[in-house]
PDB file of C-alpha atoms in Angstrom:
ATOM      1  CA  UNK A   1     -13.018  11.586   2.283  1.00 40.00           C
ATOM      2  CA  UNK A   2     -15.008  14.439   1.107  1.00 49.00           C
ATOM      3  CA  UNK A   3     -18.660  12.773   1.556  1.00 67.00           C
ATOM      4  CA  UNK A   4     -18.899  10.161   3.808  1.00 79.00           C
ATOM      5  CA  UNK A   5     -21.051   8.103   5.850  1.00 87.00           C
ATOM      6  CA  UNK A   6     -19.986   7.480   9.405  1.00 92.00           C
ATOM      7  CA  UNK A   7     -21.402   5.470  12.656  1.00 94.00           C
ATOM      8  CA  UNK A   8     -20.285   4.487  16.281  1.00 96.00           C
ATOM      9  CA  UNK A   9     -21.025   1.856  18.866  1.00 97.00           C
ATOM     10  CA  UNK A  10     -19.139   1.160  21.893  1.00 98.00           C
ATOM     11  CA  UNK A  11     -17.613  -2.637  22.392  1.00 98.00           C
ATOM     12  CA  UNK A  12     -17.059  -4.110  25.808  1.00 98.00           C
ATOM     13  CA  UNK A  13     -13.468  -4.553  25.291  1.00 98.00           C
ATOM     14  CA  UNK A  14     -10.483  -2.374  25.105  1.00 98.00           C
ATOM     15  CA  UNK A  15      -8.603  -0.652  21.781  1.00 98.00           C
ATOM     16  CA  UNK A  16      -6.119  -3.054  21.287  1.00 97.00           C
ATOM     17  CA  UNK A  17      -8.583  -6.083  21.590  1.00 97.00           C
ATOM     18  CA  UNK A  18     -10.858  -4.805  19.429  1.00 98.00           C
ATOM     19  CA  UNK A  19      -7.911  -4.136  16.691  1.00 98.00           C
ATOM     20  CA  UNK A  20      -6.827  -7.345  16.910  1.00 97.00           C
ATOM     21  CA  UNK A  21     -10.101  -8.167  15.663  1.00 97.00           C
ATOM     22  CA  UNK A  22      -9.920  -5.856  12.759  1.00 97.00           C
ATOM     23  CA  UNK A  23      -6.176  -7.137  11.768  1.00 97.00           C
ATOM     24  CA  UNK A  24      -7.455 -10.473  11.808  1.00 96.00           C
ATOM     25  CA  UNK A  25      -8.690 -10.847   7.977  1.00 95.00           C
ATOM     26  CA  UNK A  26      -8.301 -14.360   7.943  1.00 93.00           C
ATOM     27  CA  UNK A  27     -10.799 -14.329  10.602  1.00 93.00           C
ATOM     28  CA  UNK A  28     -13.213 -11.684   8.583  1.00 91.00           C
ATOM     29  CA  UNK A  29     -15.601 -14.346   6.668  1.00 89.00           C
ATOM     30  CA  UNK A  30     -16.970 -15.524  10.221  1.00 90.00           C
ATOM     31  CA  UNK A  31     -18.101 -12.289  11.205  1.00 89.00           C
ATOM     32  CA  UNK A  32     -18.796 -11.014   7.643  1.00 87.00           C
ATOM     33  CA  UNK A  33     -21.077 -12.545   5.605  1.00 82.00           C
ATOM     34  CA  UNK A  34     -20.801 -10.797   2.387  1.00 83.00           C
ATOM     35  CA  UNK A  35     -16.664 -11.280   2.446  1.00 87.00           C
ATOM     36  CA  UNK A  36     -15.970 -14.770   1.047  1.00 89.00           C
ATOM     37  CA  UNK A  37     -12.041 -14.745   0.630  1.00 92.00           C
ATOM     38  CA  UNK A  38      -9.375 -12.763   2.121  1.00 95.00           C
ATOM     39  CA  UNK A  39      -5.801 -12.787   0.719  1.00 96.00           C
ATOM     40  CA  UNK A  40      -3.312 -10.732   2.546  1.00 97.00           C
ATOM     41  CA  UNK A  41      -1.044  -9.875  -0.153  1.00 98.00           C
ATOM     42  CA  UNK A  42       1.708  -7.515   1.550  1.00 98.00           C
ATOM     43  CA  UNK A  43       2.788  -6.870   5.278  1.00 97.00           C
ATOM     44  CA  UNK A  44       3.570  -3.653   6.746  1.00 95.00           C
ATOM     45  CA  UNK A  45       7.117  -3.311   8.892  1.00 93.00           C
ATOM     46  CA  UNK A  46       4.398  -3.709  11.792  1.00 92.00           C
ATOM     47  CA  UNK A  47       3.379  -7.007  10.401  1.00 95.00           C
ATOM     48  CA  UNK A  48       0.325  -5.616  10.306  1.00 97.00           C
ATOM     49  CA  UNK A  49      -1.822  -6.128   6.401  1.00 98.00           C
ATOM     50  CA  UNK A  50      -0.582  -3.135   4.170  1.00 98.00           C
ATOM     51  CA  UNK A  51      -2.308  -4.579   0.804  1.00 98.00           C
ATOM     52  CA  UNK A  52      -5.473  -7.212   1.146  1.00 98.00           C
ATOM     53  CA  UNK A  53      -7.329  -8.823  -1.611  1.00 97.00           C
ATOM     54  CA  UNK A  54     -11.426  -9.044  -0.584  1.00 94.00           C
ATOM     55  CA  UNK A  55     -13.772 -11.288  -2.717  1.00 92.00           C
ATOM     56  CA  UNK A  56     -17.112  -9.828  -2.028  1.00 85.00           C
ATOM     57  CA  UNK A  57     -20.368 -12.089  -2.842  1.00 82.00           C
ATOM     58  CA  UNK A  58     -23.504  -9.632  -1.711  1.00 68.00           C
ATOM     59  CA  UNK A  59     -26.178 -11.672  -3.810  1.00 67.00           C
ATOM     60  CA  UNK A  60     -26.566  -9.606  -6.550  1.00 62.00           C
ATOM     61  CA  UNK A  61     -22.982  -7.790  -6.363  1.00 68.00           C
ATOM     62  CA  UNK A  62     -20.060  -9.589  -6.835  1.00 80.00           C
ATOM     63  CA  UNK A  63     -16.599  -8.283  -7.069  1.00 88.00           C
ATOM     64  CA  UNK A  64     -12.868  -8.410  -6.026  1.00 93.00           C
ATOM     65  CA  UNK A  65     -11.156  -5.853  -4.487  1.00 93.00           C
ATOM     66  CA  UNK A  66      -7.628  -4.688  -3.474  1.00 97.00           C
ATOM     67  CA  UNK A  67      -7.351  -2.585  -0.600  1.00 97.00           C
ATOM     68  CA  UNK A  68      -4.258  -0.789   1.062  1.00 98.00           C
ATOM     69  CA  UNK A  69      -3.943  -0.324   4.661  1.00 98.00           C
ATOM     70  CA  UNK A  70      -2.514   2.273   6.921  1.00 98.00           C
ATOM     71  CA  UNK A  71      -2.498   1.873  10.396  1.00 98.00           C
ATOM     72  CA  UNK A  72      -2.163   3.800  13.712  1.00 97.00           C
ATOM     73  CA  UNK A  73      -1.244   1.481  16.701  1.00 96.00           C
ATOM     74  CA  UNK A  74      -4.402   0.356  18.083  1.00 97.00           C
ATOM     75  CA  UNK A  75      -6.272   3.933  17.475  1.00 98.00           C
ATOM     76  CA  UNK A  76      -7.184   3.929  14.113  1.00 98.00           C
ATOM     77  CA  UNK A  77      -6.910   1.846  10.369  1.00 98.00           C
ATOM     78  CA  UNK A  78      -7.733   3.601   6.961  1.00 98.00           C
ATOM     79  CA  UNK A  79      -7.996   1.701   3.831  1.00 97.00           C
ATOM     80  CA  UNK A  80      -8.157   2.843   0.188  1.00 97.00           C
ATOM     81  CA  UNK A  81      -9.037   1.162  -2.806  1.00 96.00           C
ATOM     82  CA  UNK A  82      -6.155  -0.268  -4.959  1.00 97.00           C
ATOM     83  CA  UNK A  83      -8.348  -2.408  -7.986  1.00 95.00           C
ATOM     84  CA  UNK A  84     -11.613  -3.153  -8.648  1.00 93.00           C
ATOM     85  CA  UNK A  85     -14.026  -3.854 -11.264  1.00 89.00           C
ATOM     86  CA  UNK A  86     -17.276  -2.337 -10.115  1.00 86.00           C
ATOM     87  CA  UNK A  87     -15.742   0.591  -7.823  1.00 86.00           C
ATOM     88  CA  UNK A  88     -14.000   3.798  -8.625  1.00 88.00           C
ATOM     89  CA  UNK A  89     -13.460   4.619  -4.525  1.00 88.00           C
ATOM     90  CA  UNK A  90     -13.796   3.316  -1.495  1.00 89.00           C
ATOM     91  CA  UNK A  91     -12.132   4.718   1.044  1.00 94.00           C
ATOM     92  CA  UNK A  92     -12.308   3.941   4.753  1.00 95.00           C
ATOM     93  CA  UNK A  93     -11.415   3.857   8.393  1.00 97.00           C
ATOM     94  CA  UNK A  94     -12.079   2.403  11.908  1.00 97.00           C
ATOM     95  CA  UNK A  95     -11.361   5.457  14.719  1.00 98.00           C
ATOM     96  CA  UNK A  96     -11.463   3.643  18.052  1.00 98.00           C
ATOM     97  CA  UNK A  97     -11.120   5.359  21.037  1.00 98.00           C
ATOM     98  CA  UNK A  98     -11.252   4.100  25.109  1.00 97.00           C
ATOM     99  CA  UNK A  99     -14.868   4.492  26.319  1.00 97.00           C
ATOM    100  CA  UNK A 100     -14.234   4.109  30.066  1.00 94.00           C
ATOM    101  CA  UNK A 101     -14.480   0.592  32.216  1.00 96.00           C
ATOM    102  CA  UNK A 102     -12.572  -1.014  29.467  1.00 95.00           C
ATOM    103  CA  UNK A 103     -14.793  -0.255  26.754  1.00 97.00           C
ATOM    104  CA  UNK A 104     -13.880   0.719  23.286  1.00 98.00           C
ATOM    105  CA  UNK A 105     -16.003   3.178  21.358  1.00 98.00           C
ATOM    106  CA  UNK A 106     -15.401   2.247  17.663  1.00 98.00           C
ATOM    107  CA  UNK A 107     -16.094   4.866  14.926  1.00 97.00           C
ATOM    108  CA  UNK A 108     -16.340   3.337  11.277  1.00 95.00           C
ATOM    109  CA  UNK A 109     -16.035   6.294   8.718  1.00 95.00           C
ATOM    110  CA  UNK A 110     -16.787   4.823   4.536  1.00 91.00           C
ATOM    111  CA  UNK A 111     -17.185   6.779   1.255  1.00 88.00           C
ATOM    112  CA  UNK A 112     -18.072   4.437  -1.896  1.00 83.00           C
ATOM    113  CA  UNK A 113     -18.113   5.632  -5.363  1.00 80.00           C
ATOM    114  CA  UNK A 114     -18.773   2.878  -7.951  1.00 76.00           C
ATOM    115  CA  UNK A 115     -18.191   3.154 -11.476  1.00 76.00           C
ATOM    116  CA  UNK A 116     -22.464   2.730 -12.520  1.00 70.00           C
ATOM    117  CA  UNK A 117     -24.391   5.613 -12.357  1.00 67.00           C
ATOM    118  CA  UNK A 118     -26.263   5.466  -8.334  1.00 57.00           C
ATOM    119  CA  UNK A 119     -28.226   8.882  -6.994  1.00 53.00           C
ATOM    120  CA  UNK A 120     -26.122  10.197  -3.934  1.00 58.00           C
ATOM    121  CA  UNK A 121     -28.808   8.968  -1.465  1.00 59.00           C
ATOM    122  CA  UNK A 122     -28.935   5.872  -2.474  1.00 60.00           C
ATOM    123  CA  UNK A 123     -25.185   5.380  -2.149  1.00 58.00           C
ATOM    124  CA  UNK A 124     -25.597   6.853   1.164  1.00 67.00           C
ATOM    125  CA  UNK A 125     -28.125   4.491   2.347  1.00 67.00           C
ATOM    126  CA  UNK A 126     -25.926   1.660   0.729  1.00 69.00           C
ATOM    127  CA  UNK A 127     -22.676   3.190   3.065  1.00 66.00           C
ATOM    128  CA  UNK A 128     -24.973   2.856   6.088  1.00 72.00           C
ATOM    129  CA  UNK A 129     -26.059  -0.310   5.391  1.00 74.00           C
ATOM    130  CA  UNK A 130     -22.082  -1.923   5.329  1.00 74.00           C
ATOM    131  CA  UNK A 131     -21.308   0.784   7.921  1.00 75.00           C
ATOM    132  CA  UNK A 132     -23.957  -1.113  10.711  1.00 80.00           C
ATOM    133  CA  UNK A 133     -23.811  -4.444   9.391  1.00 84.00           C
ATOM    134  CA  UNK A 134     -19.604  -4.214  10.007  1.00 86.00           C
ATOM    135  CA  UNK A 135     -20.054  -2.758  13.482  1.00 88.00           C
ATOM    136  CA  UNK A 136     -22.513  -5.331  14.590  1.00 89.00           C
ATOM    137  CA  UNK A 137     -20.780  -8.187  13.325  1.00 88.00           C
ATOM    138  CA  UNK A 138     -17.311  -6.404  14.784  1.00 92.00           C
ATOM    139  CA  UNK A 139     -19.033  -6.179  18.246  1.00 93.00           C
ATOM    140  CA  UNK A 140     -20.625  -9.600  18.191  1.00 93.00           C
ATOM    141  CA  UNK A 141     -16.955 -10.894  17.152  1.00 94.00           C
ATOM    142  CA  UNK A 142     -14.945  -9.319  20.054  1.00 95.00           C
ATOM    143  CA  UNK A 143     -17.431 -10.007  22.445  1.00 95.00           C
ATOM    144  CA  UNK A 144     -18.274 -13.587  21.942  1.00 89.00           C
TER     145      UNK A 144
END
């Protein structure tokens, strides 16, 4: 990802609780607001999602995308995009790493490049908005 926007926060739980969390994309649309349906559409040999289908409904954006997902055990998952009608890119990935005390500290790294014209700082600021809604609702997910 050549520019990106990337934040942290540390969950009280370990790596492979908190990925089970992030596999879980049936369970996505209870601790995401903006996702509204979730269609796995191929598994990986790891049974893990290789290729999911997102419907996103952010008020005034609406639009369906196809992802494809690589994973690393319970360390890290990258996504890229696949399809989509308003985005040319985006291209992700969850880094999580122990924190001590069984405590995950969970980097989310996202670069977006839609298809309408947008000034690179307000794409940015967009990123960062996802970026810390995703992490809060994450934590508050795992946690609860």
């Amino acid at each position: 990802m050549a520019e990106h926007t990337r934040s942290s926060i540390v969950i009280d739980a370990t790596p492979a609780e908190v990925m089970a969390v992030i596999a879980d994309f049936a369970g996505y649309p209870e601790w995401t607001d903006e996702l509204k349906e979730i269609e796995v559409l191929q598994t990986g040999p790891d049974g893990r999602a290789a290729e999911v289908r997102l419907l996103l409904d952010a008020g005034a954006i609406r639009d369906e995308h196809v992802l494809a997902y690589t994973w690393d055990g319970d360390r890290e998952v990258g996504w890229t995009l696949v399809k989509s009608q308003m985005l040319r890119a985006l291209d992700g990935s969850y880094r999580l790493a122990p924190a001590g005390q069984g405590r995950t500290e969970v980097t989310y790294q996202l670069a977006v490049d839609v298809k309408i014209p947008m000034l690179g700082m307000i794409k940015r600021k967009a990123e960062k908005v996802i970026i810390d809604r995703a992490l809060a609702g994450l934590k508050k997910r795992v946690e609860g």
